[in-house]
């Protein structure tokens, strides 16, 4: 090789490679984006404004410079310092992270090595999340404990709403248990995942005293009853609820700010709508605006109308009637998150013609089939064909 070329290379190669290095770093800085599916607004307890993930930015912490799997090197533009943030996606609607303090710049790996096992774990919940089906559906009865003993009597109850992402919890006050109170809370399920042997649920709890996301977001650990003795007692699930809008301090389904034991409701499953009615799966009102359809082995009736209104009705008890072609039924209804009891009297007029009278709704099953909730002589008939 020509001597001049050799001189050229020895002089300029280091410079060239240095330039190359810079472009690589520059490129890395530009291509560190958070996963697109994380984009949007997030809530974190104690943080006043929503956290926004947008491209390379994690609003409260700065801009991503480098990443490796779930580890992100983030620069805080304001304070000109760097931190490692390790983010775990628990569910599309829940991110949990640990982070270092703000340090002078070093590599991602050495910065991340400052995170210790006992570092605080923060939870972020998606704002405006699309709800998910709740992992347990009512109806259940339950006992609960807010730290002053188990409130067993009167027993509280969970009702399924027609939307499977919502549950209605009706807490009862136990005279012998301090801190028990009679309230109704609606739980909207937003995320459920499994971690080791623990199952987690994140939801929003709606009740009169909940006015902010800080009051509404709650984390739950739950487990399905496992032992035989629990099964004999009718126990289906144990649930522990967090006392604040985090998942901190929740390790098992038996310790939490509030614990709940869900039991099966004594089964109404032997109650069936009569076969001359349920044998035809669908009935319509004469103007076709209302549809009655039977499901679940003739034990459940769905009433829908043309504006999308839907009511689910479960047969609870057959009442004696004197006439052969009629059936009087005590039923449990659910509409949205409302539920209660009502009485229905079906009368068969012909194979394909039935008339129904529906009583007023009440919370007490023993009232439903008696006046003033049900009075045969002043309830209008609906004809079904
Ligand atoms: C539901 O009713 C129909 C009509 O009587 C009957 O054929 C069917 O066996 C019933 N199903 C159950 C599970 O009872
Ligand atoms: C459907 O039922 C709801 C609730 O009873 C009622 O408000 C609505 O007017 C009904 N729509 C039609 C088309 O009947
Ligand atoms: C049922 O309604 C009829 C007519 O409105 C009334 O005369 C009667 O007293 C009512 N029965 C009961 C038990 O309330």
XYZ file of C-alpha atoms and ligand atoms in Angstrom:
427
model
C 0.000 0.000 0.000
C 1.066 3.523 -0.730
C 2.723 5.213 2.231
C 0.413 8.226 1.936
C -2.695 6.012 2.197
C -1.297 4.277 5.285
C -0.701 7.699 6.838
C -4.217 8.729 5.937
C -5.734 5.691 7.598
C -3.686 5.886 10.760
C -4.550 9.567 11.113
C -8.227 9.498 10.266
C -9.536 6.063 11.205
C -9.780 6.824 14.942
C -11.578 10.038 14.095
C -13.877 8.203 11.717
C -14.734 5.520 14.228
C -15.287 8.182 16.854
C -17.749 9.855 14.505
C -19.406 6.492 13.932
C -19.724 5.986 17.676
C -21.474 9.291 18.063
C -24.023 8.449 15.370
C -24.732 5.121 17.022
C -25.328 6.737 20.393
C -27.401 9.426 18.755
C -29.476 6.776 17.015
C -29.968 4.859 20.260
C -31.208 8.003 21.905
C -33.704 8.506 19.136
C -35.052 4.967 18.955
C -35.786 4.350 22.608
C -39.546 4.358 22.712
C -41.828 2.881 25.321
C -44.036 0.104 23.894
C -46.845 1.614 21.883
C -49.474 -0.333 23.821
C -48.457 1.548 26.988
C -49.237 4.910 25.457
C -51.859 7.000 27.168
C -52.757 8.334 30.584
C -51.956 6.517 33.822
C -52.872 7.042 37.449
C -50.403 6.561 40.273
C -51.323 7.027 43.906
C -49.802 10.194 45.343
C -49.072 11.724 41.927
C -51.436 14.642 41.360
C -51.492 14.790 37.572
C -51.966 11.823 35.266
C -48.747 10.255 34.055
C -48.581 10.262 30.272
C -46.595 7.760 28.220
C -46.066 9.117 24.742
C -43.352 7.796 22.386
C -40.027 8.246 24.209
C -41.546 10.239 27.085
C -42.704 9.163 30.499
C -44.131 12.496 31.572
C -43.117 12.663 35.212
C -39.650 11.203 34.733
C -38.347 12.408 31.398
C -37.210 10.899 28.149
C -36.002 7.383 27.391
C -32.426 7.126 26.138
C -31.777 3.418 26.177
C -33.600 0.231 26.990
C -33.031 -3.447 27.471
C -36.125 -5.601 27.912
C -38.119 -4.107 30.772
C -35.269 -1.739 31.837
C -35.303 1.856 30.663
C -32.639 4.568 31.010
C -34.528 7.810 31.450
C -33.096 11.333 31.485
C -34.764 13.945 33.613
C -34.385 16.996 31.365
C -35.025 19.475 34.158
C -32.534 18.092 36.637
C -30.124 16.800 34.002
C -29.770 13.453 35.705
C -30.428 9.830 34.845
C -32.347 6.979 36.362
C -33.110 3.382 35.610
C -36.794 2.478 35.600
C -37.769 -1.206 35.461
C -41.357 -1.536 34.263
C -43.423 -4.725 34.417
C -46.621 -5.010 32.473
C -49.032 -6.939 34.700
C -51.982 -6.375 32.456
C -52.832 -4.036 29.577
C -54.289 -1.722 32.243
C -51.654 -2.114 34.993
C -47.934 -1.291 34.973
C -45.699 -1.719 38.002
C -42.216 -0.260 38.293
C -39.171 0.179 40.463
C -36.641 2.931 39.929
C -33.299 4.304 41.087
C -32.612 7.760 42.435
C -31.376 10.325 39.930
C -27.672 9.793 39.144
C -25.015 11.207 36.847
C -24.978 9.390 33.553
C -23.631 5.858 33.388
C -24.659 2.851 31.339
C -28.125 1.340 31.602
C -26.783 -1.872 33.129
C -24.737 -0.260 35.888
C -27.494 2.208 36.739
C -30.072 -0.580 36.949
C -27.830 -2.570 39.276
C -28.604 0.055 41.971
C -32.158 -1.288 42.240
C -32.368 -3.551 45.245
C -34.880 -6.286 45.897
C -36.631 -4.285 48.589
C -36.997 -1.122 46.476
C -40.531 0.307 46.524
C -42.849 -1.058 43.879
C -45.159 1.508 42.330
C -48.399 0.683 40.518
C -49.867 2.644 37.638
C -53.469 2.087 36.559
C -54.692 3.118 33.131
C -57.060 6.066 33.174
C -60.171 5.337 31.102
C -59.316 1.614 30.914
C -61.675 -0.714 29.090
C -63.193 -2.909 31.833
C -62.646 -6.682 31.930
C -64.997 -9.439 33.118
C -64.781 -9.827 36.890
C -63.058 -13.071 37.945
C -65.919 -13.900 40.288
C -69.556 -13.276 39.484
C -72.438 -12.989 41.863
C -74.696 -13.900 43.357
C -72.747 -14.613 46.531
C -73.276 -13.896 50.167
C -70.229 -12.752 52.105
C -68.792 -11.943 55.481
C -66.136 -9.244 55.844
C -63.552 -7.929 58.240
C -62.199 -4.371 58.391
C -59.844 -5.162 61.204
C -62.341 -5.302 64.073
C -63.676 -8.796 63.637
C -65.741 -10.671 61.118
C -69.132 -9.168 60.286
C -71.209 -12.331 59.819
C -74.725 -11.473 60.813
C -76.606 -10.125 59.022
C -74.807 -11.547 56.024
C -73.761 -9.205 53.173
C -74.330 -9.973 49.504
C -72.770 -9.593 46.055
C -74.975 -9.360 43.018
C -73.852 -9.729 39.443
C -74.760 -6.808 37.238
C -75.906 -7.466 33.695
C -72.483 -6.238 32.521
C -69.984 -8.895 33.495
C -67.344 -6.266 34.370
C -69.403 -4.956 37.281
C -70.463 -6.306 40.672
C -72.653 -4.805 43.336
C -71.516 -5.345 46.929
C -74.116 -4.675 49.622
C -72.362 -4.478 52.997
C -74.447 -4.987 56.112
C -73.747 -3.480 59.527
C -73.189 -6.024 62.303
C -74.269 -4.665 65.679
C -71.495 -6.580 67.449
C -68.659 -5.478 65.115
C -67.150 -2.025 65.479
C -66.485 -0.333 62.134
C -68.972 -2.403 60.166
C -71.436 -0.260 58.267
C -74.261 -0.671 55.850
C -73.146 0.579 52.412
C -73.508 -0.327 48.784
C -70.405 -0.351 46.594
C -70.167 -1.002 42.908
C -66.969 -2.644 41.740
C -65.852 -2.225 38.156
C -63.145 -4.744 37.202
C -60.264 -3.319 35.155
C -57.488 -5.920 35.270
C -56.844 -9.413 36.553
C -53.588 -11.357 36.520
C -51.745 -14.164 38.209
C -48.381 -13.863 39.923
C -46.887 -16.972 41.396
C -49.747 -18.539 43.275
C -51.490 -15.211 43.935
C -54.255 -13.847 41.749
C -54.676 -10.092 41.533
C -57.544 -7.866 40.550
C -57.572 -4.106 40.048
C -60.860 -2.299 39.989
C -62.643 0.932 40.609
C -64.958 1.042 43.591
C -67.868 3.447 43.275
C -69.748 4.573 46.358
C -71.017 7.775 47.931
C -67.761 8.734 49.621
C -65.493 7.982 46.650
C -64.898 11.204 44.763
C -61.438 10.833 43.191
C -59.296 8.207 41.512
C -57.351 8.059 44.779
C -60.571 6.889 46.503
C -61.727 4.622 43.697
C -58.802 2.548 42.455
C -58.285 -0.521 44.629
C -56.181 -3.631 44.312
C -57.331 -7.084 45.413
C -55.717 -10.455 45.992
C -58.081 -13.355 45.718
C -58.003 -17.131 45.848
C -60.481 -19.813 45.106
C -61.377 -21.946 48.091
C -59.192 -25.002 47.991
C -59.769 -27.226 50.967
C -62.565 -29.681 51.377
C -63.765 -28.154 54.633
C -64.087 -24.778 52.938
C -66.070 -26.335 50.133
C -68.426 -27.944 52.638
C -68.932 -24.522 54.244
C -69.907 -23.197 50.818
C -66.864 -20.916 50.616
C -66.019 -20.021 47.027
C -63.468 -17.187 47.229
C -61.351 -15.317 49.731
C -60.547 -11.731 48.797
C -58.290 -9.091 50.394
C -58.666 -5.439 49.426
C -56.015 -2.706 49.584
C -56.606 0.294 51.814
C -55.386 2.755 49.186
C -54.909 3.088 45.430
C -51.867 0.803 45.331
C -51.165 -2.913 45.446
C -48.676 -2.482 48.312
C -48.832 -4.791 51.280
C -51.183 -7.260 49.633
C -49.579 -10.657 49.822
C -52.380 -13.071 50.497
C -56.132 -13.264 50.288
C -56.426 -13.417 54.071
C -54.695 -10.154 55.024
C -55.568 -6.688 53.783
C -57.251 -3.493 54.836
C -60.465 -5.413 54.330
C -60.946 -9.130 53.818
C -64.003 -10.762 52.363
C -65.143 -14.376 52.291
C -67.546 -15.130 49.458
C -69.968 -18.012 49.807
C -72.365 -19.585 47.393
C -75.939 -18.476 47.697
C -78.096 -21.460 48.595
C -78.843 -22.701 45.115
C -82.185 -21.825 43.539
C -81.279 -24.165 40.704
C -84.185 -26.557 41.167
C -86.616 -23.768 40.321
C -87.597 -23.920 36.653
C -90.004 -21.987 34.533
C -92.822 -24.345 33.481
C -92.182 -26.366 30.358
C -95.233 -25.021 28.501
C -93.512 -21.629 28.778
C -89.789 -22.356 28.534
C -90.314 -25.063 25.907
C -90.572 -22.242 23.394
C -87.295 -20.390 23.837
C -88.534 -17.042 22.552
C -91.718 -15.101 23.126
C -92.645 -11.650 21.852
C -95.164 -9.020 22.840
C -97.804 -8.439 20.151
C -95.991 -5.361 18.794
C -92.641 -7.195 18.918
C -91.117 -4.492 21.130
C -90.430 -6.873 24.030
C -88.738 -10.282 23.844
C -88.717 -12.981 26.537
C -86.060 -15.669 26.102
C -85.257 -18.639 28.334
C -81.738 -19.903 29.146
C -79.731 -22.092 31.483
C -81.909 -25.154 31.666
C -85.121 -23.124 31.874
C -84.087 -21.409 35.094
C -83.239 -17.998 33.635
C -85.320 -15.553 31.648
C -83.996 -12.556 29.745
C -86.344 -9.718 28.918
C -85.149 -7.282 26.266
C -86.883 -4.457 24.481
C -86.199 -2.654 21.232
C -84.219 0.142 22.902
C -81.609 -2.281 24.233
C -82.965 -2.461 27.768
C -82.210 -5.854 29.309
C -83.293 -7.571 32.495
C -82.104 -10.965 33.717
C -84.555 -12.947 35.786
C -83.828 -16.113 37.735
C -86.586 -18.363 39.002
C -86.370 -18.505 42.814
C -89.505 -20.236 43.985
C -92.705 -21.596 42.491
C -95.789 -20.382 44.347
C -98.847 -22.587 44.542
C -101.697 -21.640 42.202
C -105.123 -23.147 41.894
C -105.300 -23.152 38.119
C -103.529 -25.773 36.071
C -102.457 -23.546 33.191
C -100.913 -20.833 35.271
C -97.676 -20.405 37.141
C -96.858 -17.895 39.839
C -93.140 -17.453 40.401
C -91.028 -15.557 42.858
C -88.053 -14.341 40.815
C -84.772 -12.528 41.364
C -84.043 -9.843 38.780
C -80.896 -7.969 37.775
C -80.947 -4.857 35.632
C -77.675 -3.012 35.230
C -76.368 -3.148 38.786
C -79.810 -3.045 40.359
C -81.324 -6.192 41.676
C -84.163 -7.431 43.817
C -87.225 -9.615 43.719
C -90.489 -9.545 41.881
C -93.439 -11.841 41.391
C -94.601 -13.018 37.963
C -97.846 -14.711 37.054
C -97.949 -16.514 33.705
C -101.232 -17.798 32.308
C -101.419 -20.096 29.342
C -104.195 -19.121 26.924
C -103.212 -21.383 24.043
C -100.106 -23.332 22.939
C -98.631 -20.177 21.465
C -100.301 -17.525 23.583
C -99.384 -16.592 27.126
C -100.327 -13.664 29.333
C -98.020 -12.356 32.008
C -98.469 -10.032 34.977
C -95.331 -8.625 36.574
C -95.396 -7.317 40.132
C -93.500 -4.365 41.598
C -89.828 -4.722 42.523
C -88.670 -5.087 46.098
C -85.467 -5.881 47.975
C -87.200 -8.369 50.229
C -88.073 -11.733 48.712
C -90.888 -12.342 51.211
C -92.724 -9.170 50.076
C -92.665 -9.744 46.327
C -95.677 -12.018 45.902
C -97.948 -10.197 48.351
C -99.872 -6.929 48.224
C -98.995 -4.152 47.694
C -96.152 -5.476 45.470
C -98.312 -8.068 43.791
C -102.075 -7.693 43.461
C -103.484 -9.765 40.627
C -106.531 -7.591 40.213
C -104.731 -4.349 39.361
C -101.635 -5.358 37.388
C -101.950 -5.019 33.603
C -101.476 -8.087 31.372
C -98.857 -8.379 28.664
C -99.720 -10.844 25.920
C -96.821 -12.916 24.584
C -96.826 -14.965 21.410
C -86.504 -27.062 29.389
O -87.850 -27.167 28.946
C -88.035 -27.932 27.791
C -89.486 -27.916 27.431
O -90.250 -28.539 28.412
C -87.603 -29.372 28.040
O -87.700 -30.128 26.848
C -86.179 -29.377 28.501
O -85.809 -30.678 28.872
C -85.997 -28.443 29.714
N -84.616 -28.420 30.080
C -84.206 -28.643 31.312
C -82.731 -28.707 31.497
O -84.970 -28.795 32.244
C -87.504 -0.312 27.185
O -87.567 -0.389 28.614
C -87.170 0.777 29.301
C -87.225 0.504 30.791
O -88.467 0.036 31.184
C -88.064 1.950 28.900
O -87.644 3.107 29.546
C -88.021 2.114 27.391
O -88.931 3.121 27.019
C -88.389 0.817 26.701
N -88.267 0.983 25.261
C -89.194 0.555 24.390
C -88.936 0.819 22.955
O -90.190 -0.033 24.784
C -106.054 -5.247 45.093
O -106.497 -4.233 44.206
C -107.889 -4.070 44.236
C -108.269 -3.077 43.156
O -107.399 -1.992 43.129
C -108.299 -3.586 45.617
O -109.704 -3.424 45.696
C -107.876 -4.623 46.651
O -108.140 -4.178 47.958
C -106.388 -4.906 46.524
N -106.039 -6.016 47.402
C -105.137 -5.917 48.339
C -104.931 -7.161 49.162
O -104.483 -4.902 48.561
